[in-house]
Amino acid sequence: MASEMGRGVAGRFVVAIVVLLLLLGIGIAVVSVTPAQAAPSVGTGAGSVTQAYLTDATRGASVVLRDGGNRQVGAGRVDDLGSFLVRDLAPGGGYRFVVGGRAGNAFTVLDQAAPSTDLYDQQLHPGFNYIRMRDGITLAAEVRLPPGKTLADGPFPTLIEYSGYQTAAPGDFVLGAAGALAKRPDPTAPSISAMFSAILAPAAGFATVGVQMRGSGCSGGDFDLFDYPTTYDGYDAIETVARQPWVSGHKVGMVGISFSGISQMAVAGTRPPSLAAIAPMSITDDLYSTGFPGGIFNTGFANTWLTDRQHDAQPAPQGGQPYPRAAIAAGDRTCAANQRLRLQTQDIKQIIEDNPTRTPSLHDHRSPAYWASRIRVPVFLSGALQDEQTGPQWTSIIPRLAGNPNVWVQMINGAHFDSAHPQIMSSWYEFLNLFVAKRVPPPSPALTALGPVMYEVITGTPGIPIVTDRLARAPSPAAARAQFAGTPRVTVFFGNGTSTLPVGNLSAPWSHGYSSWPPGSVGSGTRLALNSGGRLGDPGPAGQVAFRPDPTSRPAGTLDVIGPSMLPWTAQPPYHWEPVAGDTGVGFLGAPQQRDAVVVGSASLDLRLASSAPDTDLQATISEVRADGSETYVTSGWLRASMRSVDSAATALNPSRDWLSPQPLAAGFQTVRIALNPIAYAFRKGSRIRVVITAPGGDRTSWRFATPQTGGRVVDTLALGAGGSSLVLPVVPGATAGVPPAGCQGLRGQPCRPYRAAFNGG
């Protein structure tokens, strides 16, 4: 009370003095007195695998991260959601965030060692769940049981699908698909890519868990595109799910296509003890090979995919994916709280701009090839050889799995979706029953009935049936496994789209099996010289040919598609595959084949090149010219000539390189080897092999290239004949095509056009 009286007297005294000064005409400066600002909230710091994050701090406050030795290892400002995050940290204790000069709690940045198994004692139930990770972040997860089943019917063989799409969205897949067709989309429906966990695997008798990657959907954290926290989240999710009482054998498998196929490779490489097997589809080998084919930025699918991921990582409910917006509107406080770190998501496009070459510290641990040799569980890998999204270079993963005795690979001509081809799905079903469910694969009428409906919706044709009873008569799981193990390590399906009507239907009339990739019998390949007059074959007299590569001379792609689309998956996409225009490219055509040439493996176009420019972007395309005058696309390859240096692993068929050492072209001719995407194709007796060399573009569905606009001013010259340029193909000795040839129309993923010679005659 006394102090309040004192403040009142002092206040009246100040007022009296001010009035007196005003009466005397003496001006004064008016000083604004404000209460002292509250100290900023330091929030809560926590450590992840090689990262540290801060939440609930005062927005806009300065923030510094100090390690256990009190060294500054990060600094910036707290974002508008009260968060901050630092990456690429050394594991260890004693880290603290200092916010507005005030030190926060101490915490540990985690290494890659497994946490205490107590973390995995979390209870999950059918429907929507949250799973806590080792760094405190929670991931959304949707548990689905086989149709008509309850937990009382368990335990169930269980599969996990893990991606950043709407994988954990809790809505009904079928109703969502129907709503999308009726243009009334359900925001809570899983994405179509989640079909394996949302409908196919449950129909086949498996329980599934769709796990949402950090930084997407209702999961916490920031999106980091396969960085260490995302990979080890997969480990933690597997161990948590496997502990559930409704999981048979307390072992789980992983399934999924594309995004949720790529994630399986890294997660399996961490060797979770409770992982039984993986079945990745339509993956890539390396993020650089899809993002920078031949060292040239992919402004088509790769760029649009990254844009979509950046959009999905925005915080809900203002942005992000549909289902977290719906969940937050319905009162899901965990989903709302899990948006706190979203503003810390990196600008992926800026990272790409800053890293035009393949930076190992950025790309290695984010790429499937890095993890493949570490995988010990059984693997069933499938993919398409004209994949328009992730690309067909995924086959380079196969040799990295050579030390694993339980690996089966199936490949087929076609587009991105064709890894889920009905003939492949039959083996997929058997594999998962044998190595996850540990049972003789029972016939699955539900999966067989579901296949034609799914294929009709996605491709416009019903496909052939998914066969599920091939091993049903085996007397024991061991006998069934032995029968399955007799399947070739690598199976190639040929002629997909030509076996049954309608044209382009999902069906392959024949296949060949191989014990390795590439088949050992191809040796160092068959070399064909590029000769004068556009001829391809035995070396002729030395010569030269010049052309003016111009990326604007043809349409950029064979379809008006650069982002995710089902158009390339239809039976007969409206391809617009233009021939070479004028002198913007050169072609070389072989003599009619005297016998079938079955070409299986990687290939190389070895050019002796001189250019008027210090750098030039090149595309090489292999095709078949048939006796009837039609031409069929087979594969392509690209190279920015300054990236021509090959590394010590290069072979005659595979000009591998590290993508780190660009060198301008010198004067005169030098060797420039273009790696061609893998080939598995039968050039029939009577047909001709063709190679065309142009600027990048015009021969692919969804890939586009950030190649300079030359305006025809650059002149590239090739040395021909003896000592000049050549094509090296992996021809399998003595192999023949399995069935008579069909027409080129309908070959999935392979445009067809009337052959027209290039200006040089080939």
PDB file of C-alpha atoms in Angstrom, residues 612-750:
ATOM      1  CA  SER A 612      31.887 -25.317 -82.652  1.00  0.00           C
ATOM      2  CA  ALA A 613      30.838 -24.658 -79.030  1.00  0.00           C
ATOM      3  CA  PRO A 614      32.661 -25.359 -75.758  1.00  0.00           C
ATOM      4  CA  ASP A 615      29.695 -27.491 -74.729  1.00  0.00           C
ATOM      5  CA  THR A 616      26.832 -29.237 -76.485  1.00  0.00           C
ATOM      6  CA  ASP A 617      23.820 -31.241 -75.287  1.00  0.00           C
ATOM      7  CA  LEU A 618      23.127 -34.497 -77.118  1.00  0.00           C
ATOM      8  CA  GLN A 619      20.378 -37.108 -77.257  1.00  0.00           C
ATOM      9  CA  ALA A 620      20.726 -40.558 -78.810  1.00  0.00           C
ATOM     10  CA  THR A 621      17.648 -42.653 -79.587  1.00  0.00           C
ATOM     11  CA  ILE A 622      17.538 -46.313 -80.591  1.00  0.00           C
ATOM     12  CA  SER A 623      14.635 -47.577 -82.663  1.00  0.00           C
ATOM     13  CA  GLU A 624      13.622 -50.493 -84.867  1.00  0.00           C
ATOM     14  CA  VAL A 625      12.731 -49.912 -88.515  1.00  0.00           C
ATOM     15  CA  ARG A 626      10.542 -52.755 -89.722  1.00  0.00           C
ATOM     16  CA  ALA A 627      10.202 -54.230 -93.172  1.00  0.00           C
ATOM     17  CA  ASP A 628       6.758 -52.634 -93.493  1.00  0.00           C
ATOM     18  CA  GLY A 629       8.289 -49.147 -93.159  1.00  0.00           C
ATOM     19  CA  SER A 630       7.190 -48.486 -89.578  1.00  0.00           C
ATOM     20  CA  GLU A 631       9.598 -47.340 -86.878  1.00  0.00           C
ATOM     21  CA  THR A 632       9.303 -48.275 -83.178  1.00  0.00           C
ATOM     22  CA  TYR A 633      10.896 -46.376 -80.287  1.00  0.00           C
ATOM     23  CA  VAL A 634      13.159 -48.489 -78.048  1.00  0.00           C
ATOM     24  CA  THR A 635      15.241 -46.240 -75.758  1.00  0.00           C
ATOM     25  CA  SER A 636      17.217 -42.998 -75.438  1.00  0.00           C
ATOM     26  CA  GLY A 637      20.228 -41.527 -73.671  1.00  0.00           C
ATOM     27  CA  TRP A 638      21.498 -38.003 -73.018  1.00  0.00           C
ATOM     28  CA  LEU A 639      24.718 -36.213 -72.261  1.00  0.00           C
ATOM     29  CA  ARG A 640      25.974 -32.693 -71.714  1.00  0.00           C
ATOM     30  CA  ALA A 641      29.334 -33.085 -73.439  1.00  0.00           C
ATOM     31  CA  SER A 642      31.243 -31.251 -70.706  1.00  0.00           C
ATOM     32  CA  MET A 643      30.275 -34.134 -68.374  1.00  0.00           C
ATOM     33  CA  ARG A 644      31.910 -36.715 -70.651  1.00  0.00           C
ATOM     34  CA  SER A 645      34.615 -37.954 -68.255  1.00  0.00           C
ATOM     35  CA  VAL A 646      33.990 -41.550 -67.246  1.00  0.00           C
ATOM     36  CA  ASP A 647      35.086 -43.141 -63.990  1.00  0.00           C
ATOM     37  CA  SER A 648      37.016 -46.291 -63.163  1.00  0.00           C
ATOM     38  CA  ALA A 649      33.835 -48.404 -63.172  1.00  0.00           C
ATOM     39  CA  ALA A 650      33.120 -47.689 -66.851  1.00  0.00           C
ATOM     40  CA  THR A 651      32.865 -50.666 -69.203  1.00  0.00           C
ATOM     41  CA  ALA A 652      32.363 -51.070 -72.925  1.00  0.00           C
ATOM     42  CA  LEU A 653      28.584 -51.179 -72.369  1.00  0.00           C
ATOM     43  CA  ASN A 654      28.300 -48.753 -69.478  1.00  0.00           C
ATOM     44  CA  PRO A 655      30.107 -45.378 -69.566  1.00  0.00           C
ATOM     45  CA  SER A 656      29.549 -44.662 -65.871  1.00  0.00           C
ATOM     46  CA  ARG A 657      30.632 -41.324 -64.481  1.00  0.00           C
ATOM     47  CA  ASP A 658      30.588 -39.403 -61.202  1.00  0.00           C
ATOM     48  CA  TRP A 659      28.957 -36.240 -62.650  1.00  0.00           C
ATOM     49  CA  LEU A 660      31.398 -34.078 -60.715  1.00  0.00           C
ATOM     50  CA  SER A 661      33.981 -32.842 -63.212  1.00  0.00           C
ATOM     51  CA  PRO A 662      32.612 -30.769 -66.115  1.00  0.00           C
ATOM     52  CA  GLN A 663      35.271 -29.944 -68.701  1.00  0.00           C
ATOM     53  CA  PRO A 664      34.710 -27.690 -71.735  1.00  0.00           C
ATOM     54  CA  LEU A 665      35.265 -29.341 -75.088  1.00  0.00           C
ATOM     55  CA  ALA A 666      38.700 -28.791 -76.564  1.00  0.00           C
ATOM     56  CA  ALA A 667      39.388 -28.118 -80.222  1.00  0.00           C
ATOM     57  CA  GLY A 668      39.270 -31.117 -82.539  1.00  0.00           C
ATOM     58  CA  PHE A 669      37.735 -34.552 -82.057  1.00  0.00           C
ATOM     59  CA  GLN A 670      37.380 -36.173 -78.650  1.00  0.00           C
ATOM     60  CA  THR A 671      35.562 -39.205 -77.288  1.00  0.00           C
ATOM     61  CA  VAL A 672      32.087 -38.513 -75.907  1.00  0.00           C
ATOM     62  CA  ARG A 673      30.209 -41.613 -74.718  1.00  0.00           C
ATOM     63  CA  ILE A 674      26.427 -41.436 -74.225  1.00  0.00           C
ATOM     64  CA  ALA A 675      24.969 -43.989 -71.806  1.00  0.00           C
ATOM     65  CA  LEU A 676      21.766 -45.363 -73.318  1.00  0.00           C
ATOM     66  CA  ASN A 677      18.936 -46.303 -71.009  1.00  0.00           C
ATOM     67  CA  PRO A 678      18.618 -50.081 -70.587  1.00  0.00           C
ATOM     68  CA  ILE A 679      17.302 -52.125 -73.467  1.00  0.00           C
ATOM     69  CA  ALA A 680      15.321 -55.359 -73.445  1.00  0.00           C
ATOM     70  CA  TYR A 681      14.039 -55.688 -76.978  1.00  0.00           C
ATOM     71  CA  ALA A 682      14.026 -58.171 -79.853  1.00  0.00           C
ATOM     72  CA  PHE A 683      15.017 -56.708 -83.207  1.00  0.00           C
ATOM     73  CA  ARG A 684      13.323 -59.189 -85.531  1.00  0.00           C
ATOM     74  CA  LYS A 685      14.787 -60.893 -88.551  1.00  0.00           C
ATOM     75  CA  GLY A 686      14.297 -58.554 -91.511  1.00  0.00           C
ATOM     76  CA  SER A 687      14.118 -55.364 -89.418  1.00  0.00           C
ATOM     77  CA  ARG A 688      16.852 -52.746 -89.022  1.00  0.00           C
ATOM     78  CA  ILE A 689      18.493 -51.123 -85.981  1.00  0.00           C
ATOM     79  CA  ARG A 690      18.541 -47.335 -86.093  1.00  0.00           C
ATOM     80  CA  VAL A 691      20.296 -44.708 -83.971  1.00  0.00           C
ATOM     81  CA  VAL A 692      19.415 -40.999 -84.227  1.00  0.00           C
ATOM     82  CA  ILE A 693      21.468 -38.181 -82.664  1.00  0.00           C
ATOM     83  CA  THR A 694      19.850 -34.796 -82.010  1.00  0.00           C
ATOM     84  CA  ALA A 695      19.532 -32.140 -79.348  1.00  0.00           C
ATOM     85  CA  PRO A 696      17.600 -33.384 -76.286  1.00  0.00           C
ATOM     86  CA  GLY A 697      13.825 -33.591 -76.609  1.00  0.00           C
ATOM     87  CA  GLY A 698      11.132 -34.928 -78.880  1.00  0.00           C
ATOM     88  CA  ASP A 699      11.422 -38.654 -78.102  1.00  0.00           C
ATOM     89  CA  ARG A 700      10.140 -38.914 -74.521  1.00  0.00           C
ATOM     90  CA  THR A 701       6.688 -38.603 -73.000  1.00  0.00           C
ATOM     91  CA  SER A 702       7.167 -36.548 -69.820  1.00  0.00           C
ATOM     92  CA  TRP A 703      10.828 -35.602 -69.628  1.00  0.00           C
ATOM     93  CA  ARG A 704      11.932 -32.149 -70.765  1.00  0.00           C
ATOM     94  CA  PHE A 705      15.448 -30.726 -70.769  1.00  0.00           C
ATOM     95  CA  ALA A 706      17.038 -27.435 -69.732  1.00  0.00           C
ATOM     96  CA  THR A 707      19.239 -27.411 -72.795  1.00  0.00           C
ATOM     97  CA  PRO A 708      20.438 -24.086 -74.228  1.00  0.00           C
ATOM     98  CA  GLN A 709      18.576 -22.672 -77.204  1.00  0.00           C
ATOM     99  CA  THR A 710      21.136 -22.926 -79.976  1.00  0.00           C
ATOM    100  CA  GLY A 711      19.085 -21.455 -82.835  1.00  0.00           C
ATOM    101  CA  GLY A 712      21.007 -23.763 -85.157  1.00  0.00           C
ATOM    102  CA  ARG A 713      24.240 -21.843 -84.584  1.00  0.00           C
ATOM    103  CA  VAL A 714      26.132 -24.745 -82.949  1.00  0.00           C
ATOM    104  CA  VAL A 715      27.708 -27.209 -85.383  1.00  0.00           C
ATOM    105  CA  ASP A 716      28.564 -30.692 -84.124  1.00  0.00           C
ATOM    106  CA  THR A 717      30.714 -32.956 -86.276  1.00  0.00           C
ATOM    107  CA  LEU A 718      31.066 -36.731 -85.922  1.00  0.00           C
ATOM    108  CA  ALA A 719      33.994 -38.796 -87.121  1.00  0.00           C
ATOM    109  CA  LEU A 720      32.684 -41.861 -88.991  1.00  0.00           C
ATOM    110  CA  GLY A 721      33.908 -45.209 -90.223  1.00  0.00           C
ATOM    111  CA  ALA A 722      37.191 -46.795 -89.133  1.00  0.00           C
ATOM    112  CA  GLY A 723      38.438 -45.141 -85.937  1.00  0.00           C
ATOM    113  CA  GLY A 724      35.283 -43.037 -85.649  1.00  0.00           C
ATOM    114  CA  SER A 725      31.968 -43.259 -83.802  1.00  0.00           C
ATOM    115  CA  SER A 726      30.221 -46.515 -82.880  1.00  0.00           C
ATOM    116  CA  LEU A 727      27.242 -48.053 -81.099  1.00  0.00           C
ATOM    117  CA  VAL A 728      27.759 -50.890 -78.596  1.00  0.00           C
ATOM    118  CA  LEU A 729      24.724 -53.126 -77.949  1.00  0.00           C
ATOM    119  CA  PRO A 730      24.278 -56.023 -75.487  1.00  0.00           C
ATOM    120  CA  VAL A 731      23.180 -58.695 -77.970  1.00  0.00           C
ATOM    121  CA  VAL A 732      22.406 -62.062 -76.350  1.00  0.00           C
ATOM    122  CA  PRO A 733      24.162 -64.709 -78.497  1.00  0.00           C
ATOM    123  CA  GLY A 734      21.817 -67.195 -80.127  1.00  0.00           C
ATOM    124  CA  ALA A 735      18.643 -65.816 -78.542  1.00  0.00           C
ATOM    125  CA  THR A 736      15.474 -65.678 -80.599  1.00  0.00           C
ATOM    126  CA  ALA A 737      12.140 -63.955 -80.161  1.00  0.00           C
ATOM    127  CA  GLY A 738       9.509 -66.073 -78.461  1.00  0.00           C
ATOM    128  CA  VAL A 739       6.535 -65.565 -80.776  1.00  0.00           C
ATOM    129  CA  PRO A 740       5.917 -64.161 -84.262  1.00  0.00           C
ATOM    130  CA  PRO A 741       5.988 -60.357 -84.424  1.00  0.00           C
ATOM    131  CA  ALA A 742       2.889 -58.290 -83.868  1.00  0.00           C
ATOM    132  CA  GLY A 743       2.237 -54.837 -85.269  1.00  0.00           C
ATOM    133  CA  CYS A 744       4.019 -51.914 -83.645  1.00  0.00           C
ATOM    134  CA  GLN A 745       0.737 -50.284 -82.608  1.00  0.00           C
ATOM    135  CA  GLY A 746      -0.039 -51.021 -78.981  1.00  0.00           C
ATOM    136  CA  LEU A 747       3.469 -51.773 -77.748  1.00  0.00           C
ATOM    137  CA  ARG A 748       3.163 -50.127 -74.360  1.00  0.00           C
ATOM    138  CA  GLY A 749       5.451 -47.165 -73.796  1.00  0.00           C
ATOM    139  CA  GLN A 750       6.797 -47.353 -77.348  1.00  0.00           C
TER     140      GLN A 750
END
